[in-house]
N, C-alpha and C. Protein backbone atom coordinates (compact mmCIF):
# COMPACT_ATOMS: atom_id res chain seq x y z
N MET A 1 -13.84 40.27 -19.10
CA MET A 1 -12.77 39.43 -18.80
C MET A 1 -12.45 38.84 -17.42
N LEU A 2 -12.59 38.93 -16.73
CA LEU A 2 -12.91 38.58 -14.80
C LEU A 2 -13.83 38.09 -15.17
N LYS A 3 -15.60 37.47 -15.92
CA LYS A 3 -16.24 36.81 -15.59
C LYS A 3 -16.05 35.95 -16.59
N LYS A 4 -14.65 35.93 -17.32
CA LYS A 4 -14.69 34.63 -18.36
C LYS A 4 -13.73 33.82 -17.74
N VAL A 5 -12.66 34.57 -16.29
CA VAL A 5 -11.88 33.94 -16.08
C VAL A 5 -12.71 32.67 -14.50
N ILE A 6 -13.62 33.98 -14.47
CA ILE A 6 -14.52 33.14 -13.19
C ILE A 6 -15.42 32.23 -13.73
N SER A 7 -15.51 32.57 -14.78
CA SER A 7 -16.66 30.93 -15.55
C SER A 7 -15.59 30.17 -15.70
N LEU A 8 -14.84 30.17 -15.94
CA LEU A 8 -13.88 29.08 -16.45
C LEU A 8 -13.39 28.37 -15.09
N VAL A 9 -12.97 29.12 -14.44
CA VAL A 9 -12.23 28.55 -12.95
C VAL A 9 -13.59 27.69 -12.41
N CYS A 10 -14.88 28.04 -12.86
CA CYS A 10 -16.24 27.53 -12.03
C CYS A 10 -16.43 25.79 -12.57
N ILE A 11 -16.12 26.24 -13.70
CA ILE A 11 -15.97 25.09 -15.12
C ILE A 11 -15.60 23.95 -14.88
N ALA A 12 -13.53 24.79 -14.56
CA ALA A 12 -12.62 23.54 -13.79
C ALA A 12 -12.97 23.02 -12.78
N ILE A 13 -14.04 23.39 -11.58
CA ILE A 13 -13.67 23.37 -10.80
C ILE A 13 -14.96 21.83 -10.22
N VAL A 14 -16.20 22.49 -11.23
CA VAL A 14 -17.14 21.41 -11.24
C VAL A 14 -17.09 20.05 -12.49
N VAL A 15 -15.79 20.46 -13.55
CA VAL A 15 -15.25 18.95 -13.89
C VAL A 15 -14.72 18.06 -12.94
N LEU A 16 -13.74 18.65 -12.76
CA LEU A 16 -12.92 18.35 -10.97
C LEU A 16 -13.91 17.31 -10.17
N VAL A 17 -14.47 17.56 -9.51
CA VAL A 17 -15.30 17.51 -8.87
C VAL A 17 -16.32 16.55 -9.53
N LEU A 18 -16.29 16.65 -10.11
CA LEU A 18 -17.91 15.24 -11.42
C LEU A 18 -16.32 14.15 -11.93
N GLY A 19 -15.87 14.36 -11.78
CA GLY A 19 -14.35 13.11 -12.16
C GLY A 19 -14.15 12.60 -10.82
N MET A 20 -13.48 13.13 -9.82
CA MET A 20 -13.93 13.01 -8.28
C MET A 20 -14.86 11.61 -8.11
N VAL A 21 -15.68 12.10 -8.53
CA VAL A 21 -17.33 11.48 -8.24
C VAL A 21 -17.34 10.08 -9.08
N VAL A 22 -17.23 10.49 -10.04
CA VAL A 22 -17.57 9.46 -11.40
C VAL A 22 -16.07 8.14 -11.09
N THR A 23 -14.86 8.67 -10.42
CA THR A 23 -13.96 7.52 -10.64
C THR A 23 -13.64 7.37 -9.20
N THR A 24 -14.58 7.55 -8.35
CA THR A 24 -14.63 6.94 -6.57
C THR A 24 -14.46 5.47 -6.29
N PRO A 25 -13.17 4.78 -6.20
CA PRO A 25 -13.78 3.25 -5.96
C PRO A 25 -14.84 2.64 -5.03
N SER A 26 -14.94 1.66 -5.97
CA SER A 26 -16.18 0.81 -5.09
C SER A 26 -15.67 0.21 -3.84
N GLU A 27 -16.36 -0.36 -3.02
CA GLU A 27 -15.80 -1.23 -1.59
C GLU A 27 -15.19 -2.52 -2.47
N ALA A 28 -15.94 -2.91 -3.54
CA ALA A 28 -15.36 -4.80 -4.20
C ALA A 28 -14.10 -4.10 -4.51
N ALA A 29 -13.59 -3.23 -5.14
CA ALA A 29 -12.86 -2.60 -5.76
C ALA A 29 -11.04 -2.79 -4.83
N PHE A 30 -11.73 -2.05 -3.55
CA PHE A 30 -10.89 -2.08 -2.22
C PHE A 30 -10.56 -3.40 -1.80
N ASN A 31 -11.35 -4.18 -1.41
CA ASN A 31 -11.11 -5.85 -0.89
C ASN A 31 -10.17 -6.80 -2.45
N LYS A 32 -10.63 -6.06 -3.31
CA LYS A 32 -9.80 -6.61 -4.23
C LYS A 32 -7.97 -6.14 -4.13
N TRP A 33 -8.14 -5.42 -4.15
CA TRP A 33 -6.69 -4.60 -4.38
C TRP A 33 -5.93 -4.65 -2.65
N VAL A 34 -6.52 -5.17 -1.86
CA VAL A 34 -6.03 -5.95 -0.33
C VAL A 34 -5.97 -6.87 -0.67
N SER A 35 -6.70 -7.47 -1.05
CA SER A 35 -6.23 -9.18 -1.62
C SER A 35 -4.70 -9.48 -2.43
N GLU A 36 -4.74 -8.50 -3.52
CA GLU A 36 -3.83 -8.37 -4.22
C GLU A 36 -2.71 -8.27 -3.22
N LYS A 37 -2.14 -6.56 -2.62
CA LYS A 37 -1.27 -6.48 -2.67
C LYS A 37 -0.71 -6.83 -1.25
N HIS A 38 -1.76 -7.37 -0.82
CA HIS A 38 -1.62 -8.14 0.63
C HIS A 38 -1.10 -9.20 0.79
N ASN A 39 -1.88 -9.83 -0.80
CA ASN A 39 -2.15 -11.67 -1.00
C ASN A 39 -2.70 -12.16 0.63
N ILE A 40 -3.63 -11.33 0.71
CA ILE A 40 -5.02 -12.14 1.58
C ILE A 40 -6.06 -12.19 1.06
N ASN A 41 -6.22 -13.69 1.58
CA ASN A 41 -7.76 -14.16 0.95
C ASN A 41 -8.54 -14.66 1.87
N CYS A 42 -9.87 -14.26 1.64
CA CYS A 42 -10.92 -14.53 2.56
C CYS A 42 -11.88 -15.56 2.18
N GLU A 43 -12.02 -16.47 2.89
CA GLU A 43 -13.54 -17.08 3.05
C GLU A 43 -14.83 -16.15 3.83
N ALA A 44 -15.61 -17.06 3.71
CA ALA A 44 -16.73 -16.35 3.94
C ALA A 44 -17.58 -16.17 5.33
N ASP A 45 -15.87 -17.31 6.13
CA ASP A 45 -16.91 -17.24 7.51
C ASP A 45 -15.75 -16.49 8.23
N GLY A 46 -15.00 -15.75 7.71
CA GLY A 46 -13.97 -15.02 8.06
C GLY A 46 -12.45 -15.81 8.39
N ASN A 47 -12.18 -16.81 7.92
CA ASN A 47 -11.00 -17.02 7.88
C ASN A 47 -10.31 -16.59 6.70
N CYS A 48 -8.53 -16.27 6.84
CA CYS A 48 -8.11 -15.52 5.73
C CYS A 48 -7.42 -16.38 5.78
N LEU A 49 -6.07 -16.38 4.67
CA LEU A 49 -4.70 -16.88 4.32
C LEU A 49 -3.80 -15.46 4.26
N ASN A 50 -3.49 -15.38 5.00
CA ASN A 50 -1.93 -14.22 4.33
C ASN A 50 -0.80 -14.92 3.66
N GLY A 51 -0.42 -14.88 3.03
CA GLY A 51 0.21 -16.23 1.68
C GLY A 51 0.13 -17.11 2.40
N LYS A 52 0.40 -17.64 3.40
CA LYS A 52 0.82 -19.08 3.89
C LYS A 52 -0.09 -19.27 5.31
N SER A 53 -0.07 -17.99 6.12
CA SER A 53 -0.56 -17.61 7.34
C SER A 53 -1.61 -17.78 7.76
N GLN A 54 -2.02 -18.02 8.27
CA GLN A 54 -3.61 -18.00 9.07
C GLN A 54 -3.90 -17.29 9.76
N ILE A 55 -4.60 -16.20 9.25
CA ILE A 55 -5.08 -15.07 10.23
C ILE A 55 -7.08 -15.17 10.23
N ARG A 56 -7.18 -14.09 11.01
CA ARG A 56 -8.97 -13.98 10.91
C ARG A 56 -9.74 -12.66 11.08
N PHE A 57 -10.14 -12.69 9.80
CA PHE A 57 -10.92 -11.34 9.36
C PHE A 57 -11.32 -10.78 11.14
N SER A 58 -11.41 -9.44 11.10
CA SER A 58 -11.88 -8.89 12.67
C SER A 58 -13.31 -8.10 12.54
N SER A 59 -12.74 -7.47 11.40
CA SER A 59 -13.60 -5.63 11.09
C SER A 59 -13.18 -5.26 10.15
N SER A 60 -14.30 -4.23 9.29
CA SER A 60 -13.62 -3.70 8.07
C SER A 60 -14.53 -2.27 8.10
N HIS A 61 -15.00 -0.97 7.76
CA HIS A 61 -15.22 0.25 8.01
C HIS A 61 -15.25 1.04 6.82
N PHE A 62 -16.19 1.06 5.84
CA PHE A 62 -15.71 1.44 4.35
C PHE A 62 -17.09 2.70 4.44
N LYS A 63 -16.07 3.68 3.69
CA LYS A 63 -17.02 4.95 3.92
C LYS A 63 -16.82 6.04 2.26
N ASN A 64 -17.79 6.12 1.45
CA ASN A 64 -18.17 6.42 0.49
C ASN A 64 -18.52 8.20 0.79
N ALA A 65 -17.75 9.15 0.16
CA ALA A 65 -18.12 10.37 0.67
C ALA A 65 -18.17 10.89 -0.72
N GLY A 66 -18.73 10.31 -1.75
CA GLY A 66 -18.77 10.60 -3.17
C GLY A 66 -17.47 11.28 -3.49
N VAL A 67 -16.57 12.37 -3.62
CA VAL A 67 -15.51 12.50 -3.94
C VAL A 67 -14.38 11.69 -3.62
N PHE A 68 -13.83 10.86 -2.47
CA PHE A 68 -13.90 9.64 -2.13
C PHE A 68 -13.95 8.22 -1.68
N ALA A 69 -13.10 7.68 -1.00
CA ALA A 69 -13.69 6.93 -0.42
C ALA A 69 -12.37 6.11 0.92
N SER A 70 -13.21 5.49 1.35
CA SER A 70 -12.07 5.19 2.37
C SER A 70 -12.40 4.10 3.45
N GLN A 71 -11.39 2.90 3.62
CA GLN A 71 -11.59 1.55 3.97
C GLN A 71 -10.26 0.83 5.14
N GLU A 72 -11.13 0.90 6.35
CA GLU A 72 -9.78 0.54 7.33
C GLU A 72 -10.66 -1.13 7.63
N GLN A 73 -9.37 -1.92 7.13
CA GLN A 73 -9.79 -3.89 7.69
C GLN A 73 -8.76 -3.49 8.84
N LYS A 74 -9.61 -4.96 9.63
CA LYS A 74 -8.68 -5.33 10.67
C LYS A 74 -8.87 -6.74 10.60
N PHE A 75 -7.37 -7.62 11.03
CA PHE A 75 -7.51 -9.38 10.96
C PHE A 75 -6.63 -9.19 11.94
N GLU A 76 -6.90 -10.35 12.75
CA GLU A 76 -5.79 -11.02 14.06
C GLU A 76 -5.03 -12.17 13.20
N ASP A 77 -3.79 -11.85 13.93
CA ASP A 77 -3.34 -13.09 13.71
C ASP A 77 -3.23 -14.11 14.82
N PRO A 78 -2.77 -15.65 14.48
CA PRO A 78 -3.33 -16.53 15.68
C PRO A 78 -2.43 -15.73 16.91
N ASP A 79 -1.39 -14.91 16.73
CA ASP A 79 -0.54 -15.22 18.29
C ASP A 79 -1.67 -13.58 19.15
N GLY A 80 -3.03 -13.00 18.44
CA GLY A 80 -3.13 -12.57 18.70
C GLY A 80 -3.07 -10.85 18.60
N GLY A 81 -1.89 -10.97 17.79
CA GLY A 81 -1.53 -9.52 16.87
C GLY A 81 -2.53 -8.58 15.48
N GLU A 82 -2.50 -7.76 15.99
CA GLU A 82 -3.36 -7.27 14.85
C GLU A 82 -3.21 -6.34 13.76
N ILE A 83 -3.91 -6.80 12.47
CA ILE A 83 -2.87 -6.20 10.98
C ILE A 83 -4.19 -5.63 10.69
N ILE A 84 -4.02 -4.24 10.82
CA ILE A 84 -4.72 -2.55 10.21
C ILE A 84 -4.49 -2.52 9.05
N ILE A 85 -5.33 -2.50 7.72
CA ILE A 85 -4.89 -2.07 6.55
C ILE A 85 -5.89 -0.90 6.48
N ARG A 86 -5.29 0.31 5.62
CA ARG A 86 -5.90 1.67 5.92
C ARG A 86 -5.78 2.19 4.57
N THR A 87 -6.91 2.05 3.61
CA THR A 87 -6.69 2.62 2.34
C THR A 87 -7.98 4.01 1.50
N LEU A 88 -7.44 4.62 1.29
CA LEU A 88 -7.66 5.84 0.66
C LEU A 88 -7.44 5.24 -0.75
N GLY A 89 -9.39 5.59 -1.09
CA GLY A 89 -9.45 5.84 -3.00
C GLY A 89 -10.22 6.87 -3.02
N VAL A 90 -8.69 7.53 -4.39
CA VAL A 90 -9.96 9.60 -5.27
C VAL A 90 -8.80 8.76 -6.54
N PHE A 91 -9.96 9.26 -7.56
CA PHE A 91 -9.52 9.32 -8.63
C PHE A 91 -9.30 7.77 -9.61
N GLY A 92 -9.87 6.92 -8.95
CA GLY A 92 -9.30 5.61 -9.62
C GLY A 92 -8.38 5.03 -8.70
N HIS A 93 -7.71 5.88 -8.12
CA HIS A 93 -6.24 5.39 -7.51
C HIS A 93 -6.49 4.72 -5.80
N LEU A 94 -5.67 3.66 -5.58
CA LEU A 94 -5.87 3.16 -4.23
C LEU A 94 -4.71 3.13 -3.40
N ILE A 95 -4.40 4.46 -2.56
CA ILE A 95 -3.35 4.20 -1.11
C ILE A 95 -3.11 4.01 -0.19
N GLU A 96 -2.20 3.32 0.14
CA GLU A 96 -2.61 2.77 1.46
C GLU A 96 -1.98 3.79 2.17
N MET A 97 -2.75 4.40 3.92
CA MET A 97 -2.55 5.43 4.43
C MET A 97 -2.13 4.56 5.68
N GLU A 98 -1.61 5.63 7.16
CA GLU A 98 -0.78 4.90 8.26
C GLU A 98 -2.27 5.71 8.93
N ASN A 99 -1.82 5.29 10.20
CA ASN A 99 -2.59 6.17 11.20
C ASN A 99 -2.15 7.45 10.98
N SER A 100 -2.74 8.46 10.84
CA SER A 100 -2.13 9.37 11.41
C SER A 100 -3.36 11.04 11.74
N LYS A 101 -3.25 12.22 11.18
CA LYS A 101 -3.92 13.13 11.84
C LYS A 101 -4.68 13.30 10.09
N LEU A 102 -4.09 13.02 9.05
CA LEU A 102 -4.85 13.51 7.79
C LEU A 102 -5.76 11.85 7.64
N TRP A 103 -4.99 11.02 8.02
CA TRP A 103 -6.25 9.79 7.68
C TRP A 103 -7.13 10.07 8.62
N GLU A 104 -7.20 10.78 9.71
CA GLU A 104 -8.64 11.06 11.16
C GLU A 104 -9.46 12.42 9.86
N VAL A 105 -8.97 12.81 9.05
CA VAL A 105 -9.55 13.91 8.61
C VAL A 105 -10.19 12.94 7.49
N PHE A 106 -9.35 11.92 6.74
CA PHE A 106 -10.68 10.84 5.82
C PHE A 106 -11.66 10.37 6.42
N ASN A 107 -11.32 9.76 7.50
CA ASN A 107 -12.15 9.09 8.30
C ASN A 107 -13.43 9.16 9.14
């Protein structure tokens, strides 16, 4: 009986991890989501529009850890201000994150 329970738990864990790996969002999915959610559209030269405001792409960091992915994108507005968008992707879902200890764990 105990062996059967342990086997079922192990199978459930393997299925869960495989599901996470298969549904980890790609970098292209992150970029599309940020573009749609924040209305940011960028050209190849790094110039971007945030709605009707001009901003400039500064940097990006993408990490695919297999079971999840994370991305941080930085933009500069004309006044020198910084716009930072942090996103976590797991099970095919993208979640915007704040700069916190949790973000540091994932990044």
